Short mmCIF file of C-alpha atoms in Angstrom, two decimals:
data_model
loop_
_atom_site.label_atom_id
_atom_site.label_comp_id
_atom_site.label_asym_id
_atom_site.label_seq_id
_atom_site.Cartn_x
_atom_site.Cartn_y
_atom_site.Cartn_z
CA MET P 1 9.20 -38.73 -3.79
CA THR P 2 12.58 -36.75 -3.77
CA THR P 3 12.62 -32.93 -4.15
CA SER P 4 14.34 -33.40 -7.54
CA GLN P 5 11.32 -35.30 -8.72
CA ALA P 6 8.91 -32.61 -7.37
CA LYS P 7 7.52 -30.22 -9.86
CA ILE P 8 6.11 -27.11 -8.17
CA VAL P 9 4.27 -24.27 -9.73
CA ILE P 10 4.01 -21.00 -7.70
CA ILE P 11 1.37 -18.38 -8.71
CA GLY P 12 2.53 -14.90 -7.82
CA ALA P 13 5.87 -13.46 -7.51
CA GLY P 14 4.96 -11.31 -4.27
CA ILE P 15 7.60 -11.53 -1.47
CA ALA P 16 5.97 -14.61 0.08
CA GLY P 17 6.16 -16.54 -3.32
CA LEU P 18 9.75 -15.40 -3.98
CA ALA P 19 10.71 -16.54 -0.59
CA ALA P 20 9.24 -19.82 -0.89
CA ALA P 21 10.71 -20.11 -4.42
CA LEU P 22 14.14 -19.49 -3.21
CA ARG P 23 14.03 -22.03 -0.44
CA LEU P 24 12.38 -24.75 -2.73
CA GLY P 25 14.95 -24.17 -5.49
CA HIS P 26 17.76 -24.23 -2.91
CA ALA P 27 16.40 -27.79 -1.69
CA GLY P 28 16.65 -29.10 -5.26
CA CYS P 29 12.84 -28.74 -6.41
CA ASP P 30 11.78 -28.21 -9.87
CA VAL P 31 10.12 -24.85 -9.57
CA THR P 32 8.12 -22.78 -11.95
CA LEU P 33 6.80 -19.28 -10.88
CA VAL P 34 4.29 -17.37 -13.00
CA ASP P 35 3.02 -13.86 -12.30
CA MET P 36 0.76 -11.57 -14.41
CA HIS P 37 3.08 -8.60 -13.94
CA ASP P 38 6.38 -7.78 -15.68
CA ALA P 39 8.62 -8.02 -12.71
CA PRO P 40 8.86 -9.63 -9.15
CA GLY P 41 7.71 -7.84 -6.07
CA GLY P 42 4.00 -8.07 -6.08
CA LYS P 43 2.79 -5.12 -3.95
CA MET P 44 6.51 -4.25 -3.52
CA ARG P 45 6.41 -2.39 -6.83
CA GLN P 46 7.92 0.67 -8.27
CA VAL P 47 6.80 3.11 -11.07
CA PRO P 48 9.01 5.44 -13.21
CA SER P 49 9.71 9.09 -12.39
CA ALA P 50 11.91 11.93 -13.31
CA ALA P 51 14.45 10.91 -10.72
CA GLY P 52 14.20 7.06 -11.39
CA PRO P 53 12.01 4.19 -10.18
CA VAL P 54 10.09 5.17 -7.08
CA ASP P 55 8.49 2.84 -4.58
CA ALA P 56 4.67 2.61 -4.88
CA GLY P 57 4.01 0.01 -2.28
CA PRO P 58 5.44 -1.01 1.11
CA THR P 59 8.27 1.30 2.34
CA VAL P 60 8.89 0.42 5.98
CA LEU P 61 11.29 -2.50 6.47
CA THR P 62 11.21 -3.78 9.94
CA MET P 63 12.42 -7.15 11.59
CA ARG P 64 15.51 -7.54 9.47
CA GLY P 65 16.45 -10.80 11.19
CA ILE P 66 13.72 -12.52 8.96
CA PHE P 67 15.47 -11.54 5.79
CA ASP P 68 18.92 -12.29 7.26
CA ARG P 69 17.53 -15.80 8.12
CA LEU P 70 16.17 -16.23 4.66
CA PHE P 71 19.51 -15.41 2.78
CA HIS P 72 21.42 -17.37 5.45
CA ASP P 73 19.31 -20.47 4.94
CA VAL P 74 20.43 -20.86 1.39
CA GLY P 75 24.06 -20.11 1.88
CA GLU P 76 23.98 -16.30 1.28
CA ASP P 77 24.48 -13.14 3.13
CA LEU P 78 21.96 -10.36 2.84
CA ALA P 79 24.42 -7.73 2.87
CA ASP P 80 26.02 -9.25 -0.27
CA HIS P 81 22.90 -8.49 -2.26
CA VAL P 82 21.02 -5.70 -0.78
CA THR P 83 22.26 -2.35 0.80
CA LEU P 84 20.30 -1.81 3.97
CA THR P 85 20.81 1.47 6.23
CA PRO P 86 19.46 1.56 9.63
CA LEU P 87 17.49 4.78 10.29
CA PRO P 88 18.36 6.74 13.21
CA THR P 89 14.81 8.52 13.06
CA LEU P 90 12.10 5.84 12.84
CA ALA P 91 9.43 8.17 11.88
CA ARG P 92 8.77 12.06 12.19
CA HIS P 93 5.18 13.12 13.23
CA PHE P 94 3.53 16.50 12.80
CA TRP P 95 0.17 17.49 14.13
CA ASP P 96 -1.77 20.61 12.98
CA ASP P 97 -1.37 22.35 16.26
CA GLY P 98 2.39 22.80 15.43
CA THR P 99 3.50 19.86 17.62
CA SER P 100 6.16 17.46 16.21
CA LEU P 101 7.81 14.30 17.47
CA ASP P 102 10.62 12.11 16.27
CA LEU P 103 10.55 8.40 17.40
CA MET P 104 14.32 7.15 17.33
CA ALA P 105 16.01 4.05 17.06
CA ASP P 106 17.73 4.83 20.30
CA PRO P 107 15.12 4.37 23.04
CA GLU P 108 16.37 6.89 25.28
CA ALA P 109 16.13 9.63 22.50
CA SER P 110 12.74 8.79 21.75
CA LEU P 111 11.86 9.05 25.50
CA ALA P 112 13.53 12.44 25.78
CA ASN P 113 11.76 13.69 22.71
CA VAL P 114 8.34 12.53 24.08
CA ARG P 115 9.22 14.28 27.35
CA VAL P 116 10.01 17.59 25.48
CA ALA P 117 6.89 17.27 23.29
CA PHE P 118 4.29 16.17 25.70
CA GLY P 119 5.73 16.34 29.26
CA PRO P 120 6.98 14.06 32.03
CA LYS P 121 3.59 12.38 32.65
CA ALA P 122 3.48 11.39 29.04
CA ALA P 123 7.14 10.15 29.19
CA THR P 124 6.21 7.87 32.01
CA GLU P 125 3.15 6.61 30.10
CA PHE P 126 5.23 6.06 26.96
CA VAL P 127 7.78 3.90 28.94
CA ALA P 128 4.94 1.74 30.28
CA PHE P 129 3.38 1.35 26.97
CA SER P 130 6.58 0.38 25.31
CA ALA P 131 7.25 -2.23 28.03
CA ARG P 132 3.78 -3.57 27.42
CA ALA P 133 4.16 -3.94 23.61
CA LYS P 134 7.60 -5.70 24.28
CA ARG P 135 6.00 -8.26 26.57
CA LEU P 136 3.24 -8.96 24.09
CA PHE P 137 5.57 -9.22 21.01
CA GLU P 138 7.97 -11.60 22.92
CA ALA P 139 5.05 -13.70 24.26
CA PHE P 140 3.13 -14.28 21.01
CA ASP P 141 6.15 -14.20 18.43
CA ALA P 142 6.75 -17.89 18.75
CA PRO P 143 3.18 -19.46 19.09
CA MET P 144 1.72 -17.03 16.40
CA MET P 145 4.16 -15.50 13.88
CA GLN P 146 6.82 -18.23 13.87
CA THR P 147 4.34 -21.19 13.23
CA ALA P 148 2.78 -22.24 10.08
CA ALA P 149 -0.73 -22.20 11.92
CA PRO P 150 -1.50 -20.12 14.93
CA ASP P 151 -1.21 -22.36 17.91
CA ARG P 152 -4.22 -21.76 20.60
CA MET P 153 -2.89 -24.14 22.97
CA ALA P 154 0.64 -22.67 22.96
CA VAL P 155 -0.97 -19.11 23.39
CA THR P 156 -3.03 -20.40 26.33
CA ARG P 157 0.03 -21.78 28.02
CA LYS P 158 1.89 -18.51 27.63
CA VAL P 159 -0.97 -16.59 29.20
CA LEU P 160 -1.47 -19.17 32.02
CA ALA P 161 2.19 -19.07 32.63
CA ASN P 162 2.14 -15.28 32.82
CA PRO P 163 -1.29 -13.89 33.82
CA ARG P 164 0.01 -10.30 33.51
CA LEU P 165 -0.46 -11.00 29.74
CA ILE P 166 -4.36 -10.81 30.17
CA ALA P 167 -4.23 -7.19 31.13
CA ASP P 168 -1.58 -6.49 28.53
CA MET P 169 -3.85 -7.97 25.91
CA ALA P 170 -6.81 -6.01 27.15
CA PRO P 171 -8.99 -8.52 25.38
CA HIS P 172 -12.31 -6.44 25.85
CA LYS P 173 -10.65 -3.25 24.35
CA SER P 174 -10.04 -2.04 20.83
CA LEU P 175 -6.62 -0.75 20.16
CA ALA P 176 -8.02 2.76 20.42
CA GLY P 177 -9.68 2.14 23.78
CA MET P 178 -6.67 0.54 25.12
CA LEU P 179 -4.47 3.65 24.00
CA ARG P 180 -7.09 6.07 25.66
CA SER P 181 -6.49 4.37 28.78
CA SER P 182 -2.55 4.45 28.45
CA PHE P 183 -2.10 7.94 27.39
CA THR P 184 -3.40 11.09 28.86
CA ASP P 185 -2.60 13.17 25.73
CA PRO P 186 -4.90 12.09 22.74
CA ARG P 187 -2.03 12.89 20.23
CA LEU P 188 0.09 9.99 21.52
CA ALA P 189 -2.92 7.74 21.34
CA GLN P 190 -3.72 8.80 17.81
CA LEU P 191 0.12 8.22 16.85
CA PHE P 192 0.18 4.40 18.27
CA GLY P 193 -3.25 3.86 16.88
CA ARG P 194 -2.09 4.17 13.35
CA TYR P 195 -0.26 0.77 13.74
CA ALA P 196 -3.68 -0.85 13.15
CA THR P 197 -3.48 0.58 9.49
CA TYR P 198 -0.21 -1.41 9.14
CA VAL P 199 -2.36 -4.44 8.84
CA GLY P 200 -5.26 -2.67 7.01
CA GLY P 201 -7.63 -2.11 10.16
CA SER P 202 -9.20 0.78 12.11
CA PRO P 203 -7.85 1.21 15.59
CA TYR P 204 -11.54 1.52 16.71
CA GLN P 205 -12.11 -2.08 15.50
CA SER P 206 -8.88 -3.76 15.82
CA PRO P 207 -8.04 -5.61 18.98
CA ALA P 208 -5.60 -4.06 21.53
CA ILE P 209 -2.90 -6.64 21.04
CA LEU P 210 -1.91 -4.90 17.84
CA SER P 211 -0.01 -2.61 20.10
CA LEU P 212 2.76 -5.03 19.81
CA ILE P 213 3.66 -3.70 16.39
CA TRP P 214 5.26 -0.75 18.07
CA GLN P 215 7.83 -3.24 19.35
CA ALA P 216 8.71 -4.46 16.00
CA GLU P 217 9.32 -1.01 14.82
CA ALA P 218 11.12 0.09 17.92
CA GLN P 219 13.62 -2.78 17.17
CA GLY P 220 14.69 -1.00 14.06
CA VAL P 221 13.64 0.40 10.59
CA TRP P 222 15.93 0.10 7.59
CA ALA P 223 16.01 1.90 4.21
CA VAL P 224 16.78 -0.18 1.02
CA THR P 225 19.17 1.57 -1.16
CA GLY P 226 17.38 1.65 -4.60
CA GLY P 227 13.81 1.09 -3.09
CA MET P 228 12.08 -1.92 -1.59
CA GLN P 229 11.73 -3.76 -4.84
CA ARG P 230 15.41 -4.24 -4.90
CA LEU P 231 14.87 -6.81 -2.17
CA ALA P 232 12.37 -8.67 -4.29
CA GLN P 233 14.79 -8.53 -7.31
CA ALA P 234 17.62 -9.88 -5.31
CA ILE P 235 15.55 -12.78 -4.01
CA ALA P 236 14.23 -13.48 -7.63
CA THR P 237 17.99 -13.42 -8.82
CA LEU P 238 19.10 -15.97 -6.16
CA ALA P 239 16.12 -18.11 -6.95
CA ALA P 240 16.81 -18.16 -10.64
CA ARG P 241 20.45 -19.30 -9.93
CA ARG P 242 18.89 -22.25 -8.18
CA GLY P 243 17.08 -23.20 -11.15
CA VAL P 244 13.54 -21.39 -10.56
CA GLN P 245 11.98 -20.53 -13.80
CA PHE P 246 10.38 -17.26 -13.93
CA HIS P 247 7.56 -16.52 -16.38
CA TYR P 248 6.32 -12.94 -16.05
CA ASN P 249 3.51 -11.36 -18.03
CA THR P 250 1.76 -14.80 -17.63
CA ARG P 251 -1.64 -14.97 -15.99
CA ALA P 252 -2.83 -18.13 -14.31
CA LEU P 253 -6.22 -19.08 -15.47
CA ARG P 254 -6.98 -22.33 -13.60
CA ILE P 255 -5.42 -25.09 -11.37
CA THR P 256 -5.91 -28.27 -13.23
CA ARG P 257 -6.65 -31.63 -11.85
CA GLN P 258 -6.54 -35.23 -13.17
CA GLY P 259 -7.68 -38.26 -11.42
CA GLY P 260 -8.54 -36.32 -8.41
CA ARG P 261 -4.99 -34.84 -8.16
CA ILE P 262 -3.56 -31.50 -9.04
CA SER P 263 -1.98 -31.92 -12.52
CA GLY P 264 -0.78 -28.26 -13.13
CA VAL P 265 -1.70 -24.70 -13.90
CA GLU P 266 -3.27 -23.36 -17.03
CA THR P 267 -2.04 -20.02 -17.96
CA THR P 268 -2.26 -17.48 -20.72
CA THR P 269 0.99 -18.81 -22.10
CA GLY P 270 0.35 -22.43 -21.82
CA HIS P 271 -0.08 -25.44 -19.36
CA PHE P 272 2.65 -25.99 -16.70
CA ALA P 273 2.41 -29.55 -15.37
CA SER P 274 2.84 -29.81 -11.71
CA ASN P 275 1.94 -32.13 -8.70
CA THR P 276 2.10 -29.23 -6.27
CA VAL P 277 0.89 -25.66 -6.58
CA LEU P 278 1.53 -22.74 -4.22
CA PHE P 279 -0.94 -19.93 -4.53
CA ASN P 280 0.62 -16.57 -3.63
CA GLY P 281 -2.16 -14.06 -4.17
CA ASP P 282 -5.27 -12.98 -2.36
CA PRO P 283 -7.20 -16.12 -1.03
CA ARG P 284 -10.38 -14.56 -2.19
CA ALA P 285 -9.22 -15.46 -5.73
CA LEU P 286 -9.64 -19.14 -5.00
CA ALA P 287 -13.05 -18.79 -3.29
CA THR P 288 -14.50 -16.83 -5.98
CA GLY P 289 -13.39 -19.53 -8.63
CA LEU P 290 -10.87 -17.42 -10.31
CA LEU P 291 -8.62 -20.53 -10.66
CA GLY P 292 -11.39 -23.07 -11.42
CA VAL P 293 -14.09 -24.75 -9.14
CA GLY P 294 -11.85 -27.38 -7.57
CA PRO P 295 -10.00 -25.14 -5.25
CA GLN P 296 -13.04 -23.14 -4.08
CA PRO P 297 -13.87 -25.14 -0.80
CA VAL P 298 -10.29 -24.67 0.51
CA VAL P 299 -11.00 -21.26 1.53
CA LYS P 300 -14.03 -20.13 3.65
CA ASP P 301 -15.78 -16.85 3.92
CA SER P 302 -14.45 -15.97 7.47
CA GLY P 303 -10.99 -16.01 6.08
CA THR P 304 -11.45 -13.09 3.60
CA GLU P 305 -14.20 -11.03 4.99
CA PRO P 306 -14.58 -8.30 6.26
CA ARG P 307 -12.04 -6.85 3.72
CA SER P 308 -9.07 -4.68 5.10
CA LEU P 309 -8.42 -1.28 4.05
CA SER P 310 -6.97 -0.06 0.55
CA ALA P 311 -5.12 3.19 -0.04
CA TYR P 312 -4.65 6.09 -2.16
CA VAL P 313 -0.95 6.09 -3.22
CA HIS P 314 1.07 8.97 -4.98
CA ALA P 315 4.49 8.07 -6.36
CA PHE P 316 6.48 10.72 -8.04
CA ALA P 317 9.59 13.00 -8.05
CA ALA P 318 9.75 16.54 -7.23
CA ILE P 319 11.48 19.21 -5.22
CA PRO P 320 10.07 19.79 -1.63
CA HIS P 321 9.77 23.07 0.00
CA GLY P 322 8.75 24.18 3.65
CA VAL P 323 8.99 21.09 5.93
CA ASP P 324 12.23 19.29 7.17
CA LEU P 325 11.21 15.80 6.18
CA ALA P 326 12.49 12.36 7.58
CA HIS P 327 12.71 9.21 5.54
CA HIS P 328 9.28 8.38 7.09
CA THR P 329 7.14 11.37 8.05
CA LEU P 330 3.37 11.42 9.31
CA PHE P 331 1.07 14.46 9.09
CA PHE P 332 -1.86 13.55 11.26
CA GLY P 333 -5.38 14.57 10.85
CA HIS P 334 -7.27 16.75 13.19
CA ASP P 335 -9.60 14.07 14.40
CA PRO P 336 -8.75 10.38 14.00
CA LYS P 337 -12.58 9.55 14.61
CA ALA P 338 -13.61 11.43 11.51
CA GLU P 339 -10.92 9.46 9.34
CA PHE P 340 -11.88 5.96 10.41
CA SER P 341 -15.71 6.85 10.46
CA ALA P 342 -15.67 7.90 6.89
CA LEU P 343 -13.65 4.84 6.08
CA ALA P 344 -16.08 2.41 7.87
CA ARG P 345 -18.90 4.05 5.69
CA ASN P 346 -16.80 3.19 2.68
CA GLN P 347 -16.02 6.99 1.96
CA MET P 348 -13.00 9.04 1.14
CA PRO P 349 -12.02 10.55 4.50
CA VAL P 350 -11.68 14.38 4.19
CA ASP P 351 -9.77 14.75 7.64
CA ALA P 352 -7.23 12.01 7.19
CA SER P 353 -3.51 11.53 8.08
CA LEU P 354 -0.97 11.33 5.57
CA TYR P 355 2.13 9.21 5.24
CA LEU P 356 4.95 10.50 3.15
CA CYS P 357 8.19 8.46 2.43
CA ALA P 358 11.21 10.53 1.19
CA GLN P 359 12.89 7.71 -0.64
CA ASP P 360 16.30 9.82 -1.37
CA HIS P 361 16.41 11.34 2.13
CA GLY P 362 19.84 11.78 3.18
CA SER P 363 21.37 10.91 -0.09
CA VAL P 364 20.57 14.21 -2.05
CA ALA P 365 20.64 17.77 -1.23
CA PRO P 366 17.30 18.95 0.53
CA ASP P 367 16.60 21.39 -2.59
CA ALA P 368 17.18 18.66 -5.12
CA ILE P 369 14.57 16.56 -6.98
CA GLN P 370 13.67 13.44 -4.95
CA ARG P 371 11.56 10.67 -5.01
CA PHE P 372 8.30 10.48 -2.79
CA GLU P 373 5.44 8.22 -1.99
CA ILE P 374 2.33 9.45 -0.41
CA ILE P 375 -0.10 7.14 1.29
CA MET P 376 -3.75 7.89 2.44
CA ASN P 377 -6.04 5.24 3.88
CA ALA P 378 -9.02 4.25 1.66
CA PRO P 379 -11.95 1.88 1.78
CA ALA P 380 -11.59 -1.26 -0.20
CA VAL P 381 -14.60 -0.52 -2.50
CA LEU P 382 -14.93 0.07 -6.32
CA ARG P 383 -15.94 3.68 -7.30
CA ASP P 384 -15.51 6.08 -9.99
CA ALA P 385 -11.77 6.11 -10.43
CA GLU P 386 -11.56 9.47 -12.20
CA LYS P 387 -13.76 11.34 -9.98
CA GLU P 388 -11.88 9.93 -6.93
CA LYS P 389 -8.55 11.08 -8.49
CA ALA P 390 -9.74 14.69 -8.86
CA GLN P 391 -10.92 14.68 -5.17
CA CYS P 392 -8.02 12.92 -3.75
CA GLN P 393 -5.49 15.33 -5.41
CA LYS P 394 -7.06 18.34 -4.21
CA LEU P 395 -7.58 16.91 -0.57
CA ILE P 396 -4.09 15.66 -0.10
CA PHE P 397 -2.12 18.71 -1.53
CA ASN P 398 -4.32 21.35 0.15
CA ARG P 399 -3.63 19.51 3.35
CA PHE P 400 0.09 19.42 2.88
CA ARG P 401 0.10 23.27 2.17
CA GLN P 402 -1.59 23.72 5.52
CA PHE P 403 1.48 22.10 7.19
CA GLY P 404 3.62 24.34 5.07
CA LEU P 405 4.68 21.61 2.59
CA THR P 406 4.68 22.19 -1.18
CA PHE P 407 6.13 20.20 -4.03
CA ASN P 408 7.67 21.60 -7.45
CA PRO P 409 6.17 20.29 -9.75
CA GLN P 410 3.07 19.21 -7.99
CA PRO P 411 2.08 15.58 -9.15
CA GLY P 412 -0.70 15.12 -11.24
CA PRO P 413 -3.37 12.43 -11.22
CA ASP P 414 -1.28 10.10 -13.48
CA CYS P 415 1.02 9.50 -10.31
CA LEU P 416 -1.98 8.28 -8.22
CA THR P 417 -2.96 4.66 -7.85
CA THR P 418 -6.61 4.20 -6.52
CA PRO P 419 -8.27 1.12 -4.88
CA GLN P 420 -9.54 0.47 -8.43
CA GLY P 421 -6.07 0.26 -9.56
CA PHE P 422 -5.10 -1.99 -7.00
CA ALA P 423 -8.32 -4.16 -7.69
CA ALA P 424 -6.99 -4.54 -11.20
CA MET P 425 -3.44 -5.46 -10.23
CA PHE P 426 -4.53 -8.06 -7.67
CA PRO P 427 -7.45 -10.06 -8.84
CA ALA P 428 -10.36 -10.58 -6.53
CA SER P 429 -8.90 -8.38 -3.81
CA LEU P 430 -11.42 -5.66 -4.35
CA GLY P 431 -8.65 -3.25 -3.86
CA SER P 432 -7.97 -4.46 -0.22
CA LEU P 433 -4.24 -4.46 0.27
CA TYR P 434 -4.09 -6.70 3.23
CA GLY P 435 -6.64 -9.50 2.77
CA ARG P 436 -8.92 -10.02 5.60
CA SER P 437 -9.20 -7.15 8.10
CA PRO P 438 -7.62 -7.47 11.60
CA HIS P 439 -11.05 -6.52 13.23
CA GLY P 440 -12.10 -8.71 16.12
CA MET P 441 -10.23 -10.43 18.85
CA THR P 442 -10.00 -13.69 16.90
CA ALA P 443 -9.14 -12.21 13.53
CA ALA P 444 -5.75 -13.68 13.71
CA PHE P 445 -7.10 -17.17 13.98
CA LYS P 446 -9.29 -16.75 11.03
CA ARG P 447 -6.95 -16.21 8.21
CA PRO P 448 -6.07 -19.23 5.87
CA THR P 449 -3.15 -21.03 6.59
CA VAL P 450 -0.39 -22.54 4.32
CA ARG P 451 -1.89 -25.84 4.09
CA THR P 452 -5.19 -26.40 2.51
CA THR P 453 -7.70 -29.43 2.49
CA MET P 454 -6.77 -30.19 -1.13
CA PRO P 455 -3.54 -32.26 -1.19
CA GLY P 456 -0.85 -30.48 -3.37
CA LEU P 457 -2.51 -27.03 -3.04
CA TYR P 458 -0.89 -24.52 -0.66
CA LEU P 459 -1.24 -20.88 0.17
CA ALA P 460 1.15 -17.89 0.87
CA GLY P 461 0.91 -14.12 1.04
CA GLY P 462 -0.29 -11.19 3.07
CA GLY P 463 -3.80 -12.78 3.11
CA VAL P 464 -2.43 -16.01 4.74
CA HIS P 465 -1.25 -16.38 8.37
CA PRO P 466 0.82 -14.90 9.82
CA GLY P 467 -0.67 -11.83 8.12
CA ALA P 468 0.08 -8.62 6.14
CA GLY P 469 3.41 -6.67 6.01
CA VAL P 470 6.66 -7.66 4.11
CA PRO P 471 8.22 -9.40 7.21
CA MET P 472 5.04 -11.55 7.76
CA ALA P 473 4.50 -12.47 4.14
CA THR P 474 8.32 -13.44 4.06
CA LEU P 475 7.82 -15.63 7.00
CA CYS P 476 4.64 -17.15 5.30
CA GLY P 477 6.84 -18.12 2.44
CA GLN P 478 9.11 -19.77 4.82
CA HIS P 479 6.13 -21.71 6.39
CA ALA P 480 4.87 -22.69 3.01
CA ALA P 481 8.12 -23.99 1.73
CA ALA P 482 8.69 -25.87 4.84
CA ALA P 483 5.13 -27.48 4.71
CA ILE P 484 5.75 -28.63 1.11
CA LEU P 485 9.15 -30.07 1.52
CA ASN P 486 7.59 -32.09 4.67
CA ASP P 487 4.73 -33.26 2.72
CA LEU P 488 6.73 -34.31 -0.30
CA SER P 489 8.72 -36.53 1.77
CA LEU P 490 5.35 -38.07 3.22
CA ARG P 491 4.00 -38.77 -0.26
CA SER P 492 6.99 -41.04 -1.01
CA THR P 493 5.52 -43.28 1.74
CA TYR P 494 1.65 -42.55 1.96
CA PRO P 495 -0.82 -42.18 -0.95
CA LEU P 496 -1.93 -38.56 -1.50
CA ALA P 497 -5.47 -39.07 -0.06
CA ALA P 498 -4.02 -40.76 3.17
CA MET P 499 -1.30 -38.41 4.16
CA PRO P 500 -1.14 -38.57 7.95
CA GLY P 501 -1.58 -35.25 9.97
CA GLY P 502 -0.39 -31.70 9.08
CA ILE P 503 -3.51 -30.81 6.85
CA SER P 504 -5.29 -27.68 8.11
CA THR P 505 -8.26 -25.94 6.86
CA GLY P 506 -7.90 -22.78 4.90
CA SER P 507 -10.50 -19.99 4.81
CA ALA P 508 -12.14 -17.07 2.37
CA ILE P 509 -15.34 -15.68 0.21
CA ALA P 510 -16.92 -15.10 -3.39
CA ALA P 511 -17.22 -12.47 -6.09
CA PRO P 512 -16.45 -11.69 -9.96
CA LYS P 513 -14.29 -13.89 -11.86
CA PRO P 514 -11.31 -12.43 -13.96
CA SER P 515 -8.31 -14.55 -13.72
CA ALA P 516 -5.45 -14.50 -11.09
CA SER P 517 -1.65 -14.71 -11.03
CA SER P 518 -0.30 -11.76 -9.01
CA GLY P 519 1.60 -12.20 -5.73
CA SER P 520 1.31 -10.40 -2.48
#
C-alpha cells in the first residue's frame, strides 16, 4: 500500500493530532481530521476578552527544538509562521513572607538571584540541583522521550554505564522528598516541587526523576505572539495546504469495523471511510466505550488510573495594579502540604499556589488593559460547578490582594473554567488535564503507547507516551506518524493480522458514555 492510497482519519485537533496530520499529509497520505470544537488546538484554546483572544490553556513553551524539527521536516521554517520571543525571565516567584526570586534564561543571573534571595549555601545547593536535573534530562531524553515506547533496556544500560544516575534518580524518594534533602530552605523545595504539576501530579506522590523538568525549562522559555493557539493554527494551515481535510464541529461517535478490520469513523456529520484511525484524545474514552466496543480492549486500566490533576482557569482582560509582573509569575501558598493534601482528598485547596500569565507583558504599557490567565490546581472530580465558581473567585482574588495585586475590572465567574467545564470539553477525561497521573516510580511505563493491539488503530496526545505538555504531545504526534507510515509499508507485504513486530500494548479504564472527538 502506498501512502497516496492510505486513507487516515484523525480524531481530535489537539497539538499531537495536528503534528501527526502535518507529517502524514506531507508524506502524501489522504488525511481527514475531525474535532468536536470549532478551531484547532484542543487544550491550547483561547477565549474572547476585551483585549482580544486570551489563552485559556497551556502558556509555557519550552523545548523549542521539537517545533523547529516539525516544521523543518515538512520543508518549512518555524520562524516564517509563528513569532517566538525568548523570555529573559523564565518565571517570577513571590512568597507571602515578602521574598521574591526571578529565574532567568541566563544561568549565572539565576544563580546570582538565588544567592541574593536565599544566601550562599542556597546558591551552592541550586548549582548542584541544576547539574543533577541536566544529567537526568540528558540520560533519559533518548530512551524515553524520543522513542515511541519507553525502552526499559535502554534505560537500564544508561544507568549501568553511569551508576551515579541511581543517586540522581532517588528511586525511593518522592520529588518532595528529594527536594527536602537538596535544599536547606523549604521555599526552594516548594518552587521546584511545582514541576510535578506540569504533568498533573503532586510532588509528594510523584517520582524524584521529575526534577529533570527544570532542565527543560532552564534551556529556555518562549512567548508566542498572539498566544499559544497561534502555533496550533499555523500547523493546521500547513497541514491543509498538504491536503489534510479538517472537519470542525464534528463529534466522533464510533470507530467502525468491517470483516474484522477498521473501516472508518462514524461522526455527527456522517461516516468517514478509513483503513487507519489515529485517536488524539484521552485514552480513557476508548476504554469506556465512547467510540464503540471494538476499541475498548486496547487500553488497560493501569494506563489511565489514577487520574491527574485538573485546574481552575481564569482567562480575562483587565488593568493590573500593585505588583510588578513578569510574563510568567507564581504566587506561592503558605504551606504546600496543605494544598496537595486537599487535592488528594478531592477538595478545593484553600492555601493554594497561583500561576499568572501576563500574555501582553512587555508589549503594552503597565497600566493598560492586558490579557491574563490564572491557573489554580484542582482535583479531577465532578462537583457542583456553580458553587465551586463562587468559592474559587473569592479565594483567588482575596489571595492576590494579600500579595498587593488587584485587577480592574475584577473578572467574574463567566471568565472561569472549572474541572466540570474541562470534563465537558474533553470526553471521558473526568476533567483531568494530563491523562494518567505521574504518581509512582513506574508511571512513565504505564501510559498507552502510539501503537495498539488493534491493527490500524493508533493513539496520540498528552495521555499517551511520552506524556503531557505541549512539547511531549508534539513528540507523540511525531511518533504516531512514524508508526503509521512504517506500518502502511508493511501492509503492502503482509496481511493485517500477521504484521511482523512493532505492535505494543496500550493501556486505560471505564466510565460514562457520551461521544468523543476532541484532541489533547
